[in-house]
Tab-separated table of C-alpha atoms in Angstrom:
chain	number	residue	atom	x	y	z
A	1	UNK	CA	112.895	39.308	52.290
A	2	UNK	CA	110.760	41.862	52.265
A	3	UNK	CA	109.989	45.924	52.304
A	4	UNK	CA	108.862	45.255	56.012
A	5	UNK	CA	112.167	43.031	57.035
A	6	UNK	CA	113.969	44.850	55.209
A	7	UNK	CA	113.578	48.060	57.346
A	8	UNK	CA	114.010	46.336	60.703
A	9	UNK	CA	117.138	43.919	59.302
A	10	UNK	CA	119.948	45.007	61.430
A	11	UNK	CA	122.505	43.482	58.378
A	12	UNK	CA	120.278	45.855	55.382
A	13	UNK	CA	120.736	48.719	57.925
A	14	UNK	CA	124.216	48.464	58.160
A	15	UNK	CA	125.403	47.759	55.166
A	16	UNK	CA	123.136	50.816	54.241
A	17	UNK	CA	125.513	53.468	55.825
A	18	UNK	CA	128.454	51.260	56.007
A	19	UNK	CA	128.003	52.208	52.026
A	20	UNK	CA	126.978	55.682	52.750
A	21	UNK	CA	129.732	56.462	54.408
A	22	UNK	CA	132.160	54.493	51.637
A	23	UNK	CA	130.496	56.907	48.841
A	24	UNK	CA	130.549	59.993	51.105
A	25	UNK	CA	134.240	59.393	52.009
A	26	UNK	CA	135.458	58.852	48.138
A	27	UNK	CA	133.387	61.932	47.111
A	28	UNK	CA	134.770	64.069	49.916
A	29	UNK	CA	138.589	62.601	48.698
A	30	UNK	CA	137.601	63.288	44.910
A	31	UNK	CA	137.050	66.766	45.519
A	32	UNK	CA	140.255	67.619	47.588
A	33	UNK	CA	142.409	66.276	44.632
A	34	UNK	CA	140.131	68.165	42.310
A	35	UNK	CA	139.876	71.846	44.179
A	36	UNK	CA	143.143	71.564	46.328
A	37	UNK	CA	145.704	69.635	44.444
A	38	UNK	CA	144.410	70.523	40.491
A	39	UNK	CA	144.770	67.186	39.818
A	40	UNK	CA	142.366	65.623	36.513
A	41	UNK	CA	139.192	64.348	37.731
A	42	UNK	CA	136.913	63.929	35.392
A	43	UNK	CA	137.132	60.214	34.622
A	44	UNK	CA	136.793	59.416	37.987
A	45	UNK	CA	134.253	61.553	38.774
A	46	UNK	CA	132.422	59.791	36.140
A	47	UNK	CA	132.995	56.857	37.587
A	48	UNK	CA	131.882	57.399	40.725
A	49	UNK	CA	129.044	58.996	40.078
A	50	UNK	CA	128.143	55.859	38.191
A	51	UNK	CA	129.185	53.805	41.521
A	52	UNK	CA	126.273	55.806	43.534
A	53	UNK	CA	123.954	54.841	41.125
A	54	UNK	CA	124.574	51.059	41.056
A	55	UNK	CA	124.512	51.329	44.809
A	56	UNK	CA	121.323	53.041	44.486
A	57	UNK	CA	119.420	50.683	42.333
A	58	UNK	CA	121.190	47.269	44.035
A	59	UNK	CA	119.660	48.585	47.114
A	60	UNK	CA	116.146	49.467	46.265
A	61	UNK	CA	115.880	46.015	44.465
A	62	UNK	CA	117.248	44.282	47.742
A	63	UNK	CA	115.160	46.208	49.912
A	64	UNK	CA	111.866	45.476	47.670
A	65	UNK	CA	112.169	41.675	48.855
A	66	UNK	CA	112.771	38.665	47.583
A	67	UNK	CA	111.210	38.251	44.248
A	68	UNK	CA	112.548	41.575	43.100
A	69	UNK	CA	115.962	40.460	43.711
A	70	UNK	CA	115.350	37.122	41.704
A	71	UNK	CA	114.274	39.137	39.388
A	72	UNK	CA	116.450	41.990	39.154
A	73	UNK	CA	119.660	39.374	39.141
A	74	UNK	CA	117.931	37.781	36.120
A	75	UNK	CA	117.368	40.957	34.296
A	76	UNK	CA	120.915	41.633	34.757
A	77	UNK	CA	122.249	38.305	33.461
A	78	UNK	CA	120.103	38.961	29.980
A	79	UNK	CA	121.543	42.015	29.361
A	80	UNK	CA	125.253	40.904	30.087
A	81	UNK	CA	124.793	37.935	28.070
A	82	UNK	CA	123.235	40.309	25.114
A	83	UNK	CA	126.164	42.316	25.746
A	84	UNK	CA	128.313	39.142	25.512
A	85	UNK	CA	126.252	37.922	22.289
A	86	UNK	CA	127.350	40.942	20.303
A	87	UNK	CA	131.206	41.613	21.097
A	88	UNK	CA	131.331	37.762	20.404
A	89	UNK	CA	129.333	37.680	17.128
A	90	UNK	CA	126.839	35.322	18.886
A	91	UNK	CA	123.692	37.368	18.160
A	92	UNK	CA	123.604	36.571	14.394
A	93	UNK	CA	122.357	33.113	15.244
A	94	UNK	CA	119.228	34.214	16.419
A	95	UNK	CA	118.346	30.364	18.208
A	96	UNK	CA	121.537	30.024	20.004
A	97	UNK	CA	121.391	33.351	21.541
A	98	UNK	CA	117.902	32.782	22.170
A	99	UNK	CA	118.869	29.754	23.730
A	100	UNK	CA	121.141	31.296	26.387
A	101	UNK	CA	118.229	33.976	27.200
A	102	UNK	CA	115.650	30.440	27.582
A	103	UNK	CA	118.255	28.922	29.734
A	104	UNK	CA	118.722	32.641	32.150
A	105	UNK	CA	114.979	32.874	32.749
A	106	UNK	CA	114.946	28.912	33.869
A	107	UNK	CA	117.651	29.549	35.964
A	108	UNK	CA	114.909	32.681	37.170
A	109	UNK	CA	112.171	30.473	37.732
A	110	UNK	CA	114.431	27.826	39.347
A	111	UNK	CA	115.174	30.303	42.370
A	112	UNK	CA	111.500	31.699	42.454
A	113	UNK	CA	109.593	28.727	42.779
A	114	UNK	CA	109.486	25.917	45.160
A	115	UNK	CA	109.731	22.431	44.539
A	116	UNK	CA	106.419	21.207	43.580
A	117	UNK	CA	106.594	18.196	45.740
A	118	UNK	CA	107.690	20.035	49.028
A	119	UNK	CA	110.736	17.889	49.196
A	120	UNK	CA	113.217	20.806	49.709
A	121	UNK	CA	112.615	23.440	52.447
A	122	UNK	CA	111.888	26.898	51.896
A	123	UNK	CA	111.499	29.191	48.191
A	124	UNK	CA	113.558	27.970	45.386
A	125	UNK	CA	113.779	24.647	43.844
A	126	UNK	CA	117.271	23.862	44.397
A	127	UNK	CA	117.392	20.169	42.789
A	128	UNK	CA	116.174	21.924	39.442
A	129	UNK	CA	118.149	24.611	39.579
A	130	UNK	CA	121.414	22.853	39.534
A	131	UNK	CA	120.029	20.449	37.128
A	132	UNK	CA	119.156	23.928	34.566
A	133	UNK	CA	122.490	23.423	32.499
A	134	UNK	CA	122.246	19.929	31.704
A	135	UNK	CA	118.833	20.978	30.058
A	136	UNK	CA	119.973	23.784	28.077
A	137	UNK	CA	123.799	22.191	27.076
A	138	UNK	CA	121.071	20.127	25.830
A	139	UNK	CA	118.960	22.315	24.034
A	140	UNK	CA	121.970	24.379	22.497
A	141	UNK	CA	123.010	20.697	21.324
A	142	UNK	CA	120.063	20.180	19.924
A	143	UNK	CA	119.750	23.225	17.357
A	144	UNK	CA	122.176	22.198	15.108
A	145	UNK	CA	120.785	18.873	14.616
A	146	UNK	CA	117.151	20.309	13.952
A	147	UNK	CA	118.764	22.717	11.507
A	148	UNK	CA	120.511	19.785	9.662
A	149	UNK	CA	123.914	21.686	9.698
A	150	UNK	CA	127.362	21.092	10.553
A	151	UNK	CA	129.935	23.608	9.041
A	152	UNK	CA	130.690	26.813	11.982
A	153	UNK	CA	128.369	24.813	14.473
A	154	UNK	CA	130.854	24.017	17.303
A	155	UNK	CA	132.386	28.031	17.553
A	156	UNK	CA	128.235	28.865	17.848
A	157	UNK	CA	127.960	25.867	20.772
A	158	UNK	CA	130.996	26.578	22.551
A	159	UNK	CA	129.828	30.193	22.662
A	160	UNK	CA	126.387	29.807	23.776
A	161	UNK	CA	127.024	27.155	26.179
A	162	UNK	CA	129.851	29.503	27.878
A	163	UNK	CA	127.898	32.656	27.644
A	164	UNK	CA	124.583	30.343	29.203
A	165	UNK	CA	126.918	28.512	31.851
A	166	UNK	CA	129.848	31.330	32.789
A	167	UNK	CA	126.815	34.452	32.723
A	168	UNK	CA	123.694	32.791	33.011
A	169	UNK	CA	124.135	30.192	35.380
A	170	UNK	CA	127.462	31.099	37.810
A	171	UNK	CA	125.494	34.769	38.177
A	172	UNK	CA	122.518	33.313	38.711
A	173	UNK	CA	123.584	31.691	41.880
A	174	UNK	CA	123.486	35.466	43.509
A	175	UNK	CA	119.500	35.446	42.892
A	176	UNK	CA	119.270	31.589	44.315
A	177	UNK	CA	121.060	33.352	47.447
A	178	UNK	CA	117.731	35.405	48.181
A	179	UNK	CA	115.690	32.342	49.262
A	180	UNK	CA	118.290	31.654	52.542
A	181	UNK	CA	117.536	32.509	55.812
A	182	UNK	CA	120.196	34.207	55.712
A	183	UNK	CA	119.422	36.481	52.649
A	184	UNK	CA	120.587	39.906	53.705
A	185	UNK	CA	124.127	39.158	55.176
A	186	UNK	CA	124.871	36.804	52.623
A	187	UNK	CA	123.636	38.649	49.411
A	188	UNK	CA	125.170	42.196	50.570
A	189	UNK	CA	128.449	40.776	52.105
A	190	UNK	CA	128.762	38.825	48.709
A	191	UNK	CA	127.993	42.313	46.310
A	192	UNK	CA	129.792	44.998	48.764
A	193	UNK	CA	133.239	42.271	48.983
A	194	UNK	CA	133.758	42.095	45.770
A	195	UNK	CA	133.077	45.838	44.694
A	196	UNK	CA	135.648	46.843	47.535
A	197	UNK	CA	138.249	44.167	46.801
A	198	UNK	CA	138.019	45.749	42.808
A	199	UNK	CA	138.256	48.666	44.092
A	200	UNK	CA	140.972	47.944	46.532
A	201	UNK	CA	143.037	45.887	43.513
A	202	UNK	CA	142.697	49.098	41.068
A	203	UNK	CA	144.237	51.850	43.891
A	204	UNK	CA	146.840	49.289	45.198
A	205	UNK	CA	147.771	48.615	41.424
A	206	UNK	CA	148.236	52.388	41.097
A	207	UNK	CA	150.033	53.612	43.701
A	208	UNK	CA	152.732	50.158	44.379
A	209	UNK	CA	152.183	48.070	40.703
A	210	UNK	CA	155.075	47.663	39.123
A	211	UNK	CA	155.233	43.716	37.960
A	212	UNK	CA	152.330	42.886	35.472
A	213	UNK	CA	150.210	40.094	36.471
A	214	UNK	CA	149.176	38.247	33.264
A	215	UNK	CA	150.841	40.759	30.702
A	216	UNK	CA	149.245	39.165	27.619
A	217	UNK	CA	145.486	39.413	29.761
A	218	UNK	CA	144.761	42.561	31.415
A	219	UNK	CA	148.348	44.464	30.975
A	220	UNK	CA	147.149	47.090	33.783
A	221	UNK	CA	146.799	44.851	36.202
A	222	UNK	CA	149.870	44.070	38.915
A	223	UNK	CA	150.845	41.553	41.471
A	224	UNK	CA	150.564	44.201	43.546
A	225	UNK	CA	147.460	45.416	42.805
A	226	UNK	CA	146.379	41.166	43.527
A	227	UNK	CA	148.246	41.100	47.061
A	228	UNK	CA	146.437	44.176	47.876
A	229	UNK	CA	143.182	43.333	47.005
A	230	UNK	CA	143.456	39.672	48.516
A	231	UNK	CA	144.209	41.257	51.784
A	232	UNK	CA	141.435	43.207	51.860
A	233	UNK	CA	139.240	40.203	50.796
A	234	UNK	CA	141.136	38.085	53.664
A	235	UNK	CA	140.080	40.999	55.931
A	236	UNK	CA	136.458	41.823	55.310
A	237	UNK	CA	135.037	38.455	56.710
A	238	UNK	CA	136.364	39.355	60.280
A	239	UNK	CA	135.240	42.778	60.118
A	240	UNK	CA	131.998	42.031	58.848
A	241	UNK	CA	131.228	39.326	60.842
A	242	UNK	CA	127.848	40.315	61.562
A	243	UNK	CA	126.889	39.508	58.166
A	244	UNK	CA	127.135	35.710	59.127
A	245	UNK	CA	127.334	34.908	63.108
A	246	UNK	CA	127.121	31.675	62.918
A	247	UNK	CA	130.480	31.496	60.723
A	248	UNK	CA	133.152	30.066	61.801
A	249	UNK	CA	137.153	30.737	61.364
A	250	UNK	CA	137.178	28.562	58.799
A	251	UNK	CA	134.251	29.691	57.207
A	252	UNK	CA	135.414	33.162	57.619
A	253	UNK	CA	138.722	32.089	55.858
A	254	UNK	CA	136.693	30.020	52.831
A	255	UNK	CA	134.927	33.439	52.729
A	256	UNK	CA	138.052	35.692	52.181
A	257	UNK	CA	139.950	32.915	49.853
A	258	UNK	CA	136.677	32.559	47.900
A	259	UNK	CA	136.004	36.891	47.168
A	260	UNK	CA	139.904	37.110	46.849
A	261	UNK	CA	140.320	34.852	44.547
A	262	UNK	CA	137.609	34.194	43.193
A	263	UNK	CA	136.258	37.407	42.257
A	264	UNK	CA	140.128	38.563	40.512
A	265	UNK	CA	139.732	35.179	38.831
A	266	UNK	CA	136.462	36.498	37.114
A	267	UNK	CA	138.112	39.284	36.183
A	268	UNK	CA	140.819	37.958	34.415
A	269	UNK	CA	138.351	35.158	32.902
A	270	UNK	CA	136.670	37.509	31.028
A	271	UNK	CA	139.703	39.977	30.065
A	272	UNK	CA	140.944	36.341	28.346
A	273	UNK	CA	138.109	36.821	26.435
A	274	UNK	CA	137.805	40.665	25.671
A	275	UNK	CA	141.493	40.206	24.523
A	276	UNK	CA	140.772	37.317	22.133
A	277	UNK	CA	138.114	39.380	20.735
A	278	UNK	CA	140.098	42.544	20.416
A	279	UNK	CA	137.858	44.781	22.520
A	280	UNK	CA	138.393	46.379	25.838
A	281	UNK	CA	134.804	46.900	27.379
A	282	UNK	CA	132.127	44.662	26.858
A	283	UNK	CA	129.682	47.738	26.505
A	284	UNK	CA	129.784	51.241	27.493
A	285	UNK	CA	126.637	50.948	29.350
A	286	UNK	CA	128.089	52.443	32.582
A	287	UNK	CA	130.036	54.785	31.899
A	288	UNK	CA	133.398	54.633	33.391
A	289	UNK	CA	132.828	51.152	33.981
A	290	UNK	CA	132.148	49.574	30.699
A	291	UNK	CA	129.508	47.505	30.240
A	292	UNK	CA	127.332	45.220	32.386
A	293	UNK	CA	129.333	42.454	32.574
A	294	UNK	CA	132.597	44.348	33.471
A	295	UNK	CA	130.876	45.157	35.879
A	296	UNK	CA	129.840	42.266	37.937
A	297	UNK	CA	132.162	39.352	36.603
A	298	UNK	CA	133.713	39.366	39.935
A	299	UNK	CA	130.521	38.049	41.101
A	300	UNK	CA	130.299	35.147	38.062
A	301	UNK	CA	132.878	33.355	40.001
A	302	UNK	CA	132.532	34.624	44.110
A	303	UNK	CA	128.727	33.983	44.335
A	304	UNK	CA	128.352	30.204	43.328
A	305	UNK	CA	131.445	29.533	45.807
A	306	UNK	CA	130.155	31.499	48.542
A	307	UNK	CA	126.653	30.240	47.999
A	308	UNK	CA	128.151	26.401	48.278
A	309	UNK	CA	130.320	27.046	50.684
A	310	UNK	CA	127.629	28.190	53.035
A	311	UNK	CA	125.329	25.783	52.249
A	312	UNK	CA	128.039	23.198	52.791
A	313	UNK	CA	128.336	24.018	56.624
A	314	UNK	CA	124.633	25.472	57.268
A	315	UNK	CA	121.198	24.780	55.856
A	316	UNK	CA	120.776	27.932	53.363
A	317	UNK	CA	117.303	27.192	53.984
């Protein structure tokens, strides 16, 4: 990956206007609702206005190469778990939270270096990346014991071992994805799937929801709003084939299964915990969207099954 590549990549091209076009279209829809039917706007035009500019940065980082991405995805993971660390009440112990932060940037240097002994093909040290966890479940294990205290310790472990694992870790698999061969199709199928199956669950879930899908979770979510979106998801593989040639049907399937359910099953993972909190955003860093990690916990679960999928049936490297 690289500014070079990145200009002659047939995939970045693509999905490039394939985008384009998406944004152009929703604007141009926005404004006939707005200046022919009278209808109230505002929200979403906030929204999408915040949509071009997540496209905007997402693609200068991908097109800037491969260490920019690493980087970028690891940038991203700090702030959602900071954002994570405060709704929770995690940020008053200042080691645990630092902690989670230590583990995120070893998960970062995991995907940016190789291994040392050349055992593993290609950027990105694989065997210590998946081995980062054990070492900081270790670490977060650890603190208490330095500290010599007991009482409140397992609420602070549990949540900087979820917040390290469920943010750090599962999102970090979408920066590991930049060392395949495969780095374009793979790492903008991945990003523009899951935005269009959200988006595709929130307008089916408007215009046919009627039966909740986990009432006491995410009460604005429907079963039809799901159905919708999975189709999409079930969809996208086949039409976007030319993110991945070499995919199968059954790869193609594993794909849709894995963005379709995987991604509305990162949703509702952390609405379970918004709710126990008692908040509804994580942030309001984007506006219309919420925070940071509202805004990509579709990815937390899609991108470390895609990534192991695909590197189940095809050397990533």
């Amino acid at each position: 990956m690289s500014p070079q590549i990145a200009l002659s990549d047939p995939v970045f091209r693509a999905y490039f206007w394939i985008v384009l076009i998406f944004l152009a279209i929703a604007g141009v829809v926005l404004g006939v609702l707005r200046l022919v039917f009278k209808k109230e706007t505002a929200s979403m035009f906030k929204t999408y206005w915040s949509w071009i500019l997540i496209a905007g940065i997402g693609f200068i980082v991908v097109f800037l190469g491969r260490i920019p991405t690493i980087v970028g995805v690891t940038f991203v993971a700090i702030y959602a778990l900071r954002e994570f660390a405060h709704v929770s009440g995690l940020y008053r112990d200042f080691w645990m939270t630092g902690a989670g932060y230590a583990g995120i940037v070893s998960v970062g240097i995991a995907s940016l270096i190789s291994n040392p002994r050349g055992q593993e093909p290609g950027p990105g040290w694989y065997g210590f990346f998946v081995a980062v966890p054990a070492f900081v479940i270790a670490l977060i294990l650890l603190i208490p014991i330095l500290r010599n205290r007991a009482r409140g310790e397992l609420q602070r472990i549990s949540l900087a071992i979820v917040g390290f694992v469920y943010i750090g870790w599962m999102f970090g698999h979408l920066g590991f994805l930049a060392n395949a061969r495969n780095a374009y199709g793979f790492i903008c199928y991945i990003i523009f799937a899951t935005a269009l199956t959200d988006v595709a669950a929130f307008t089916f879930g408007k215009i046919f929801g009627r039966h909740p899908l986990r009432s006491e979770i995410s009460p604005n979510k429907t079963w039809e709003g799901a159905l919708g979106a999975f189709g999409v998801a079930m969809i996208l593989p086949w039409l976007l084939r030319f993110s991945f040639p070499f995919f199968g049907a059954w790869q193609l399937i594993l794909t849709g299964l894995i963005v379709g359910i995987g991604g509305q099953l990162g949703d509702l993972s952390i609405s379970v915990i918004k709710r126990d909190i008692g908040t509804k955003d994580m942030a309001a860093t984007i506006p219309g969207h919420g925070g940071i990690l509202d805004r990509i916990d579709s990815l937390i679960y899609a991108a470390p099954l895609f990534m192991h999928m695909a590197g189940y049936y095809y050397p990533l490297r």
